[in-house]
GROMACS .gro file of C-alpha atoms in nm:
model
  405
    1UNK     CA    1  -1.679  -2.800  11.690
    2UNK     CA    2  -1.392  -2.613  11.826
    3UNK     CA    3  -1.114  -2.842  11.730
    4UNK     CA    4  -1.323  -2.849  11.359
    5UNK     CA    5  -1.231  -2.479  11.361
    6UNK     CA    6  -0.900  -2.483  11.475
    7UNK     CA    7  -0.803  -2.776  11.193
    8UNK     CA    8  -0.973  -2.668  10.923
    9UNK     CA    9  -1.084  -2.288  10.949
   10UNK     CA   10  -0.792  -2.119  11.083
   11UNK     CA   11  -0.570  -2.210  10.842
   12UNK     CA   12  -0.826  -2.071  10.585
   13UNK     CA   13  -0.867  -1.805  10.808
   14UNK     CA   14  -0.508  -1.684  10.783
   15UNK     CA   15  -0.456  -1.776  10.386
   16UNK     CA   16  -0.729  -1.537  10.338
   17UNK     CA   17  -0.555  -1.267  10.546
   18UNK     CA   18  -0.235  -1.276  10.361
   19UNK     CA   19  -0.417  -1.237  10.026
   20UNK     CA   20  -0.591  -0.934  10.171
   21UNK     CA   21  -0.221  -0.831  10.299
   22UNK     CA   22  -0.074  -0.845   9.938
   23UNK     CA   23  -0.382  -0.729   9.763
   24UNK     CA   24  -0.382  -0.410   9.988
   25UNK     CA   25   0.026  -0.370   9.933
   26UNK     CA   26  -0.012  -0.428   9.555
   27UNK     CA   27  -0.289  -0.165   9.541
   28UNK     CA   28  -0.077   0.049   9.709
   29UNK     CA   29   0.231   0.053   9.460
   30UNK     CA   30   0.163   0.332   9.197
   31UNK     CA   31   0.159   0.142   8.878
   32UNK     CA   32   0.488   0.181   8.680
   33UNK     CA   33   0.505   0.519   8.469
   34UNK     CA   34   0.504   0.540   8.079
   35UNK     CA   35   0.750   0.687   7.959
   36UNK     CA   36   0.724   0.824   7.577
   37UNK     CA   37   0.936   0.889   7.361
   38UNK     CA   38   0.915   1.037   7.030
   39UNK     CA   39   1.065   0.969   6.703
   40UNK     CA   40   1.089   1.040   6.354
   41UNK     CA   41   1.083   0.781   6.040
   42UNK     CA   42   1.434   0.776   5.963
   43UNK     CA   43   1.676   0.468   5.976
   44UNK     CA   44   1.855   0.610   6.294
   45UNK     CA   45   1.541   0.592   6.461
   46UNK     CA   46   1.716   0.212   6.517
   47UNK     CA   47   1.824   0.271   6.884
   48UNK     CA   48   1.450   0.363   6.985
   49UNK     CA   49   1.295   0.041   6.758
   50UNK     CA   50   1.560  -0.225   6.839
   51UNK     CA   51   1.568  -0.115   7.219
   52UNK     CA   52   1.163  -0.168   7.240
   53UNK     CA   53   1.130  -0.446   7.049
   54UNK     CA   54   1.431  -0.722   7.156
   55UNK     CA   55   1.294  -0.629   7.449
   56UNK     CA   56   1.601  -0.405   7.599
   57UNK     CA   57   1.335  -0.154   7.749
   58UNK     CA   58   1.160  -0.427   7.961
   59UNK     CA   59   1.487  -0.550   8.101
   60UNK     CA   60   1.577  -0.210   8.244
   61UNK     CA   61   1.240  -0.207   8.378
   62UNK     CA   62   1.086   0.126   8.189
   63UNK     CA   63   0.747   0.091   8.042
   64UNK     CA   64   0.841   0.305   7.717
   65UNK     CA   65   0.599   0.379   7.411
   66UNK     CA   66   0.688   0.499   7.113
   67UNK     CA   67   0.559   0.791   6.913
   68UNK     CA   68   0.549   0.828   6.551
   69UNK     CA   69   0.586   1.196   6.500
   70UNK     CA   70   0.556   1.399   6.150
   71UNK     CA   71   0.816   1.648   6.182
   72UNK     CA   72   1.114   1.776   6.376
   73UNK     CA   73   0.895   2.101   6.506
   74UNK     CA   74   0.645   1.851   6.636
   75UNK     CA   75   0.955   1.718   6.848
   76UNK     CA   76   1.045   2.057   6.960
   77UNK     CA   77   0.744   2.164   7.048
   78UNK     CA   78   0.624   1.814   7.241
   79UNK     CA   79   0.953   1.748   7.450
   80UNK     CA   80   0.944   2.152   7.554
   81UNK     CA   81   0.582   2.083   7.651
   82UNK     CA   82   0.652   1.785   7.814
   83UNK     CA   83   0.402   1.549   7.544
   84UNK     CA   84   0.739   1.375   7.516
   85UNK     CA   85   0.971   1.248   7.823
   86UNK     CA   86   1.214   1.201   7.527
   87UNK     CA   87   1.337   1.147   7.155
   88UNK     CA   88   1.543   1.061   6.896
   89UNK     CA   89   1.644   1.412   6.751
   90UNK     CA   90   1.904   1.596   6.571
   91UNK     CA   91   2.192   1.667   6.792
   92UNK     CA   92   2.217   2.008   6.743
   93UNK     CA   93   1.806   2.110   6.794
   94UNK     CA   94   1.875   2.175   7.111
   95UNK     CA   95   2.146   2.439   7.047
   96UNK     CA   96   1.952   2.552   6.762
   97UNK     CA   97   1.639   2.604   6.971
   98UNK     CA   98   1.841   2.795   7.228
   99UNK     CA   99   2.030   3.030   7.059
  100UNK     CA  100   1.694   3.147   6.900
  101UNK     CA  101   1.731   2.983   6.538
  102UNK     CA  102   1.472   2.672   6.555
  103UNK     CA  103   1.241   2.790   6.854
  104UNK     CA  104   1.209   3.040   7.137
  105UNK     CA  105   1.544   3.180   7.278
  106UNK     CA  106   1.611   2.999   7.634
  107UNK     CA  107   1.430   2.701   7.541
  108UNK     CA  108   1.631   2.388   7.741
  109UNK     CA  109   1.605   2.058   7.564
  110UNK     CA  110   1.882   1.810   7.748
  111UNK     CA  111   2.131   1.600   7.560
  112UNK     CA  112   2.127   1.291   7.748
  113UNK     CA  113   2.385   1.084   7.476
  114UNK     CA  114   2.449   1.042   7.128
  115UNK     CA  115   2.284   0.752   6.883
  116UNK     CA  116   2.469   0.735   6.550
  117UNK     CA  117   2.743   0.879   6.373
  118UNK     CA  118   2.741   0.877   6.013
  119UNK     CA  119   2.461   0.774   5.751
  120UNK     CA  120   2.313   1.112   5.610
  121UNK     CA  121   2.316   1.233   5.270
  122UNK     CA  122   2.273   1.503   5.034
  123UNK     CA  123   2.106   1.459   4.688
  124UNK     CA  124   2.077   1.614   4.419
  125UNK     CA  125   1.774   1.599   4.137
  126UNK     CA  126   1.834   1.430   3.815
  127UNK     CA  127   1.838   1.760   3.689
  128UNK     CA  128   2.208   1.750   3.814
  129UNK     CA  129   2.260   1.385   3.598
  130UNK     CA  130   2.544   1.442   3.411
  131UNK     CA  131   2.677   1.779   3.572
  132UNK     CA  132   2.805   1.632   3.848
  133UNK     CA  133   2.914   1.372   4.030
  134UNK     CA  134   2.954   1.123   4.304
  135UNK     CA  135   3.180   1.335   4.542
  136UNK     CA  136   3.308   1.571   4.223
  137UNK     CA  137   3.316   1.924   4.451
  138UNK     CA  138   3.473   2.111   4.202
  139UNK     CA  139   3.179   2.105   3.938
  140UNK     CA  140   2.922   2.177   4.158
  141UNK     CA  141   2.929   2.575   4.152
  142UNK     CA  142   2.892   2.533   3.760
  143UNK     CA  143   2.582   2.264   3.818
  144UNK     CA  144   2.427   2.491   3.985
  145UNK     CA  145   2.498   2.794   3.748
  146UNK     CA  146   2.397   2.586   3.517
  147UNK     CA  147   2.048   2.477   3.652
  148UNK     CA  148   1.994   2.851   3.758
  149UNK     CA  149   1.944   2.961   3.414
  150UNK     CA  150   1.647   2.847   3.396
  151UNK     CA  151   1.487   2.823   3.758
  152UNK     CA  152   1.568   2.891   4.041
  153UNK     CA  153   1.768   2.642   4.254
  154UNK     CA  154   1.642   2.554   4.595
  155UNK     CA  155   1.747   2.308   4.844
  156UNK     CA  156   1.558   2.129   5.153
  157UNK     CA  157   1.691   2.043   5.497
  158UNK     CA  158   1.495   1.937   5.768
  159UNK     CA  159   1.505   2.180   6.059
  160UNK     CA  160   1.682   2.526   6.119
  161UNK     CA  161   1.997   2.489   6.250
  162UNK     CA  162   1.962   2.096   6.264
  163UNK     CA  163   2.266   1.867   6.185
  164UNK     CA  164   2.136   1.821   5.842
  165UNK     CA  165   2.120   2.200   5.759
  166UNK     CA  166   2.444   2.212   5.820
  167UNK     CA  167   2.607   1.942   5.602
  168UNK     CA  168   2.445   2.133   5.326
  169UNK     CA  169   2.562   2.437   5.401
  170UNK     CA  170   2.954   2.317   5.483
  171UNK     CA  171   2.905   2.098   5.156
  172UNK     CA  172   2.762   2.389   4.939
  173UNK     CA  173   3.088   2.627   5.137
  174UNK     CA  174   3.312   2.345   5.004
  175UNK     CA  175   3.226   2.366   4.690
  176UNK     CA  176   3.237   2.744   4.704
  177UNK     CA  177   2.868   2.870   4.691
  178UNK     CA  178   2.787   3.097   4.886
  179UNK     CA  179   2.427   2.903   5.103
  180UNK     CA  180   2.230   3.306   5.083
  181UNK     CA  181   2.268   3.252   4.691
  182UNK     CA  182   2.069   2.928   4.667
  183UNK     CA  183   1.715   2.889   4.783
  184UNK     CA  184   1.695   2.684   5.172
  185UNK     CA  185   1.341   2.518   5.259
  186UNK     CA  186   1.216   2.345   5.538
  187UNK     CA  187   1.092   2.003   5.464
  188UNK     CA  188   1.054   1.750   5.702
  189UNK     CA  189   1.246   1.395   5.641
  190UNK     CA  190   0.968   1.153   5.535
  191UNK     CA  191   0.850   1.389   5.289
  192UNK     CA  192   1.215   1.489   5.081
  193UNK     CA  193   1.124   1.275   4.781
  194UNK     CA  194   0.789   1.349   4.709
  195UNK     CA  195   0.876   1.694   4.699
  196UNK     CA  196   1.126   1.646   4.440
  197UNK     CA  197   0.910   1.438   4.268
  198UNK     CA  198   0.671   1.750   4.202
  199UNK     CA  199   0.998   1.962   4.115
  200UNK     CA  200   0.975   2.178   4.438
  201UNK     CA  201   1.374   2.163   4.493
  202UNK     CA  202   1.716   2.078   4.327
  203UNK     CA  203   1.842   1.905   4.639
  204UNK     CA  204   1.835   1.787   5.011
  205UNK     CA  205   1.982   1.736   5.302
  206UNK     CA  206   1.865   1.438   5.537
  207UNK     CA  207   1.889   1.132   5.716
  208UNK     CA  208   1.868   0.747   5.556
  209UNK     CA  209   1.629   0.594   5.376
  210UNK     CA  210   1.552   0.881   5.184
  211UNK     CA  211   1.804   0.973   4.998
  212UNK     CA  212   1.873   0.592   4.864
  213UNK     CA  213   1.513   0.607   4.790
  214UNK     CA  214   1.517   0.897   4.589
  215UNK     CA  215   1.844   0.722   4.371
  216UNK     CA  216   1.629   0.372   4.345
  217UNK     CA  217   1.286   0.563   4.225
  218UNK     CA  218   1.535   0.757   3.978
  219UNK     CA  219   1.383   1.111   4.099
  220UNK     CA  220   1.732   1.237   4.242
  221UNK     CA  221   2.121   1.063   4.324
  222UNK     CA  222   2.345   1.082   4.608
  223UNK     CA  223   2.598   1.312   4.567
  224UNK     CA  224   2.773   1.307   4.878
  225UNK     CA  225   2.710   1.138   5.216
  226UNK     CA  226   2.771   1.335   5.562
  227UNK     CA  227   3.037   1.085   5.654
  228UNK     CA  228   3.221   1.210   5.370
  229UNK     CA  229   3.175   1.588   5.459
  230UNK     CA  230   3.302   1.460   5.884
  231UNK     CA  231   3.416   1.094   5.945
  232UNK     CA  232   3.184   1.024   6.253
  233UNK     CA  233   3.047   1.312   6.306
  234UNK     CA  234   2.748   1.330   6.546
  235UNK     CA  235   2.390   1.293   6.406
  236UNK     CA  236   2.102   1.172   6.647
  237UNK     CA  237   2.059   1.202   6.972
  238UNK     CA  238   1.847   1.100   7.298
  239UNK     CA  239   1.713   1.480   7.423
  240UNK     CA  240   1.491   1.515   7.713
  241UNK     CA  241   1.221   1.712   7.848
  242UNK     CA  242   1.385   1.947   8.079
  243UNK     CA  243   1.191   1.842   8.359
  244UNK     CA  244   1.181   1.480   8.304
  245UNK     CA  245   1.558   1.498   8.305
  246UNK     CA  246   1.596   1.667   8.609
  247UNK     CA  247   1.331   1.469   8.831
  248UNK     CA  248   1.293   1.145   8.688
  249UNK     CA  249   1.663   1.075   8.633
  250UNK     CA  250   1.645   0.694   8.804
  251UNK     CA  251   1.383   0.651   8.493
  252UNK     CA  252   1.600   0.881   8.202
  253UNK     CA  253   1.944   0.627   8.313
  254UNK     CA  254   1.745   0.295   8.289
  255UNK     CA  255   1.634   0.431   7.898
  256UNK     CA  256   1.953   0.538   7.876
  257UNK     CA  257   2.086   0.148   7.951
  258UNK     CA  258   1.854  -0.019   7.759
  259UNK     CA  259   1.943   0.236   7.414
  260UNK     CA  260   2.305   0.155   7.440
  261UNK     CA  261   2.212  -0.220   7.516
  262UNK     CA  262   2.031  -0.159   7.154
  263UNK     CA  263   2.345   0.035   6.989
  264UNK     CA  264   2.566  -0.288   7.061
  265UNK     CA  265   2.277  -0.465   6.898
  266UNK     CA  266   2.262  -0.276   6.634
  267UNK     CA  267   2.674  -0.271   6.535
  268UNK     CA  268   2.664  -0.647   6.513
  269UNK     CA  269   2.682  -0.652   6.126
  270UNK     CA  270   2.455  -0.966   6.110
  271UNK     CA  271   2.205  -0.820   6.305
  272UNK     CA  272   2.137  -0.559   6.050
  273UNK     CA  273   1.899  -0.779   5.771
  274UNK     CA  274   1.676  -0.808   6.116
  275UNK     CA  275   1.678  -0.423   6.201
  276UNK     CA  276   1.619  -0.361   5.830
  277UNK     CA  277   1.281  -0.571   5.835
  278UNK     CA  278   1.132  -0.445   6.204
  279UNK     CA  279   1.249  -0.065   6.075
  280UNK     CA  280   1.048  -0.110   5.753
  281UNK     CA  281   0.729  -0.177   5.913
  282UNK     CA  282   0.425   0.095   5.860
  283UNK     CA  283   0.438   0.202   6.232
  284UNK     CA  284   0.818   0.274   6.188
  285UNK     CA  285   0.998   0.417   5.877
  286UNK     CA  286   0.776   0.274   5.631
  287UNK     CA  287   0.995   0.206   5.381
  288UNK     CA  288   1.125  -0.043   5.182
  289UNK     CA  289   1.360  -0.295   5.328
  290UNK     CA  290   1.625  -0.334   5.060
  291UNK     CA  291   1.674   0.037   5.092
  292UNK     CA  292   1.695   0.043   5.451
  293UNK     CA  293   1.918  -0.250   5.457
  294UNK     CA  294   2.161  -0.157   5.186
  295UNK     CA  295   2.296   0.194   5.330
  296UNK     CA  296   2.298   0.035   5.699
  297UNK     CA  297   2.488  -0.239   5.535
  298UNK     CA  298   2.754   0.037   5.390
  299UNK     CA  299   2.633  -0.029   5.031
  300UNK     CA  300   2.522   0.312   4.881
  301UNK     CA  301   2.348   0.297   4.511
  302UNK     CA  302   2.449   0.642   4.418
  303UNK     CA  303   2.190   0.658   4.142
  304UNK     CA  304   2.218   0.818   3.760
  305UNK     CA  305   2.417   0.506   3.652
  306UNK     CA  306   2.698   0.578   3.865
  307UNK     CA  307   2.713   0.284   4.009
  308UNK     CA  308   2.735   0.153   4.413
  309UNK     CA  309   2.992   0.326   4.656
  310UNK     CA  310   3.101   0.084   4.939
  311UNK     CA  311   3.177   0.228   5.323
  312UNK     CA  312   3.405  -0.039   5.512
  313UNK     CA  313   3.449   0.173   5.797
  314UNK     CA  314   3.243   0.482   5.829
  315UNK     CA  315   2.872   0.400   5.756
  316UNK     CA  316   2.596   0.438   6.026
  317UNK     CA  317   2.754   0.318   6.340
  318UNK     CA  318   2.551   0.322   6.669
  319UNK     CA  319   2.836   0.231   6.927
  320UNK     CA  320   3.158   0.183   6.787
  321UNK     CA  321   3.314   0.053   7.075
  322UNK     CA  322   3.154   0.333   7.279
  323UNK     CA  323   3.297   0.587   7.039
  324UNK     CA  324   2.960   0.695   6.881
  325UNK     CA  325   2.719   0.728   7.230
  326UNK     CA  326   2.929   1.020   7.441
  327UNK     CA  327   2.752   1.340   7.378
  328UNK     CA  328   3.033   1.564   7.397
  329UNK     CA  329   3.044   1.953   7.457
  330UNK     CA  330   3.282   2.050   7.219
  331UNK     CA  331   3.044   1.891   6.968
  332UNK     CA  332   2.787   2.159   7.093
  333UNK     CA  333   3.012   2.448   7.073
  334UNK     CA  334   3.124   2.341   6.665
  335UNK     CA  335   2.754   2.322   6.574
  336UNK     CA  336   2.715   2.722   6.757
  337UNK     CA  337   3.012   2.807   6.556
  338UNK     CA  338   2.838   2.724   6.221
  339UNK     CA  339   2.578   2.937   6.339
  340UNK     CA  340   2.791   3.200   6.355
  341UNK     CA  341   3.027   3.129   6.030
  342UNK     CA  342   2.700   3.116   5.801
  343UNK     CA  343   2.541   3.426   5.950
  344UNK     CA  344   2.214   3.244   6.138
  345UNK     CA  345   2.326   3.429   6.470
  346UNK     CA  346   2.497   3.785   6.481
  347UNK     CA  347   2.620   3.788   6.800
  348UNK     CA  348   2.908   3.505   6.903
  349UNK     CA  349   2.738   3.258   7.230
  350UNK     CA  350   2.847   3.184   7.557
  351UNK     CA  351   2.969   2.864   7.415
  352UNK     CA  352   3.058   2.643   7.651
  353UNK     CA  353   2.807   2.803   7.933
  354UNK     CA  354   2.543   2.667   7.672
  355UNK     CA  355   2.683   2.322   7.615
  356UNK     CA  356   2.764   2.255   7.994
  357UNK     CA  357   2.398   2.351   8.036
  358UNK     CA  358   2.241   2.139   7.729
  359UNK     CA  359   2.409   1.825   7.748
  360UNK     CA  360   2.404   1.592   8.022
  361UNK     CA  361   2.764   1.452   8.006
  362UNK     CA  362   2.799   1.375   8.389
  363UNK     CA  363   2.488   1.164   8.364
  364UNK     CA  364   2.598   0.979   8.094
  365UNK     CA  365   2.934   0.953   8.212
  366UNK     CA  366   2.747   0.759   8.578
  367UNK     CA  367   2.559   0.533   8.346
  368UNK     CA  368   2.850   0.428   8.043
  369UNK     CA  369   3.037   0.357   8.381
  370UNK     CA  370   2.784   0.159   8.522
  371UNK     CA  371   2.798  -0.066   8.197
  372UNK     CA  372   3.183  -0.062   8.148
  373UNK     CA  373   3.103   0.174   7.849
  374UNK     CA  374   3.402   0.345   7.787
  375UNK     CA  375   3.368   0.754   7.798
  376UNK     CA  376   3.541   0.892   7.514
  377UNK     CA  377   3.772   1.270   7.577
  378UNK     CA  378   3.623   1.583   7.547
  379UNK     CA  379   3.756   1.919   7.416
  380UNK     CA  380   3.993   1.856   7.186
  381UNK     CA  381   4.075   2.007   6.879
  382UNK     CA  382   3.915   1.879   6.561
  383UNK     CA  383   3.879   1.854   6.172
  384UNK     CA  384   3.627   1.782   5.937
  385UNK     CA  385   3.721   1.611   5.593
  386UNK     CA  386   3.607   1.857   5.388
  387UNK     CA  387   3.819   2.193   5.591
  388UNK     CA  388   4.168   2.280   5.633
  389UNK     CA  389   4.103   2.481   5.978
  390UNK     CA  390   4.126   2.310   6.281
  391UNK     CA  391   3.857   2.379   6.507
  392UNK     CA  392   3.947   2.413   6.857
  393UNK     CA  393   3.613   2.393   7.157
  394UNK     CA  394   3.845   2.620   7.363
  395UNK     CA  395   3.837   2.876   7.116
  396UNK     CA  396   3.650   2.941   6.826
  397UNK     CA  397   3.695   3.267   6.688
  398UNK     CA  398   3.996   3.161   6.483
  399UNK     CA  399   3.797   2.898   6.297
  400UNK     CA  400   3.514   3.138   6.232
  401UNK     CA  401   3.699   3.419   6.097
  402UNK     CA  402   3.921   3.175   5.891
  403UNK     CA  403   3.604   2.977   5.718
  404UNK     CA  404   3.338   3.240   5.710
  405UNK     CA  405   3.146   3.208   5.370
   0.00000   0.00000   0.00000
């Protein structure tokens, strides 16, 4: 009997032991956290998509879900209340919410890196057909004189202070209106052309596939795109929940990795028929593919029978050789000047106190590094296609007294 046991049992005896061992180790572990992170139906919503479903996410090891959300307030208020680790948001929310335009004064939102450059719009109703067009600045004051003769001319943007308030309102000071003369609505992105459908404004400002579905559904036309107003300007961004940035860092970098694994992705031209098809689905933009896949493509249909504009090199880009991802600060201090060139603030910001506390360039400086991303220089003095001022981060004042409108 004994030498039954010790053949047969305590082998058992000890298999059954080291299950217990594991089982008690494995029940130990904390299961992995979910991270979420929030975005809106727009094509540069591509980093977030692409990065969750090739499967970029998973190889970083961050459980990530992804949450539809209806407007750029819901954002806001869901990464300041920590609903949201993190999301795909205007690059200059964060700046806006600060300085007290978009939100509560104080509010920190972190900018962890940039998404895309490029690959926004503004378009006009077909109201405009005729008046104006494709890039034609100089008859745009009259359009609009025009039009105001009988209505009122309003125009929609997205979010206070967001990037895509401000292409209208450097395109409308381009083509010397004055923005406080024209009506400026908040509407957010996914509903743009159903509102000018119903005749509730003249024109927006926003983010792909809207405005190319507004020129296919013949409601409105493209009269300029936002790469044409800034060659590469930034647009989207990753921004975190302040304390999710500052405590869960290990878990913000490995997101971080797997979005810029996506933004290569995504710059592979042939890649782009395949990011077209996943971004159309219902639980993403929800629109349809040809759009979406055109304008990422570079192939604009301006609308009104004017025909298809073609962008070689400055159409939505996503990395760019690592030019697009670097969230720089000077980029943070141009977006508080406009603030202070069209009025929306009175009194001039800390500038770069702000930006050095908003964006998290040391961060992503540790994890570009970590991927041989190359980290692009910081603080130099800039120009937008459509000014004659340079703007220089180290000093702003000039700029804002010279283009005040």
């Amino acid at each position: 009997m004994n030498i039954y046991i010790q053949k047969y049992c305590k082998p058992v005896l000890l298999w059954c032991l080291c299950l217990l061992i594991l089982a008690s180790g494995a029940a130990a572990r904390p299961p992995k956290r979910v991270i979420k992170l929030g975005f809106i139906p727009l094509t540069d919503c591509a980093p977030l998509v692409i990065a969750k479903e090739m499967g970029f996410f998973a190889k970083y090891g961050v459980d990530v879900q992804l949450s539809k959300e209806a407007s750029w307030a819901v954002i806001r208020d869901k990464i300041l209340n920590g609903e949201l680790d993190a999301a795909h948001c205007l690059f200059s929310m964060p700046f806006s919410v600060y300085t007290g335009i978009g939100g509560k004064a104080g509010s920190e939102m972190k900018i962890a890196m940039i998404l895309n450059n490029n690959g926004q719009a503004i378009t006009l109703s077909k109201d405009f057909c005729g008046l104006v067009g494709f890039r034609d600045l100089k008859k745009v004051a009259a359009a609009i004189k025009s039009v105001k003769a009988h209505k009122e001319v309003t125009f929609a943007m997205t979010f206070p202070g967001g990037t895509h308030d401000i292409w209208l309102r450097n395109w409308l000071a381009a083509c010397g209106v004055n923005s406080k003369s024209v009506g400026i609505i908040t509407i957010p992105p996914p509903q743009m052309v159903a509102n000018m459908r119903v005749d509730n404004m003249e024109g927006f400002s926003v983010g792909e596939p809207w405005n190319g579905v507004a020129a296919t559904q013949g409601i409105g036309f493209t009269q300029i795109s936002s790469q044409d107003i800034w060659k590469n300007h930034p647009e989207k961004a990753l921004v975190a929940n302040k304390a999710f940035a500052e405590t869960d860092k290990e878990d913000l970098k490995n997101v971080m990795k797997a979005l810029i694994e996506a933004c290569k992705w995504l710059d592979v031209m042939s890649n782009r028929k395949k990011a077209a098809l996943l971004l159309s689905k219902p639980n993403y933009v929800n629109a349809p593919v040809q759009v979406i896949e055109a304008r990422l493509m570079g192939s604009t249909e301006i609308g009104c029978d004017m025909g298809v504009q073609k962008y070689k090199d400055d159409y939505m880009t996503f990395y760019n050789n690592g030019i697009v991802n670097t969230p720089k600060l000077s980029y943070g201090i141009w977006f508080m000047a406009q603030y202070m060139r069209f009025g929306m603030i009175s009194t001039a910001p800390d500038y770069n106190a702000i930006a050095q506390k908003l964006i998290m360039d040391d961060l992503y400086t540790e994890v570009a590094k970590s991927m041989g991303v190359p980290v692009q220089e910081d603080m130099k003095p800039f120009k937008t296609n459509l000014e004659t001022i340079v703007f220089d981060p180290k000093n702003p004042a000039p700029y804002i007294a010279g283009s005040k409108k």
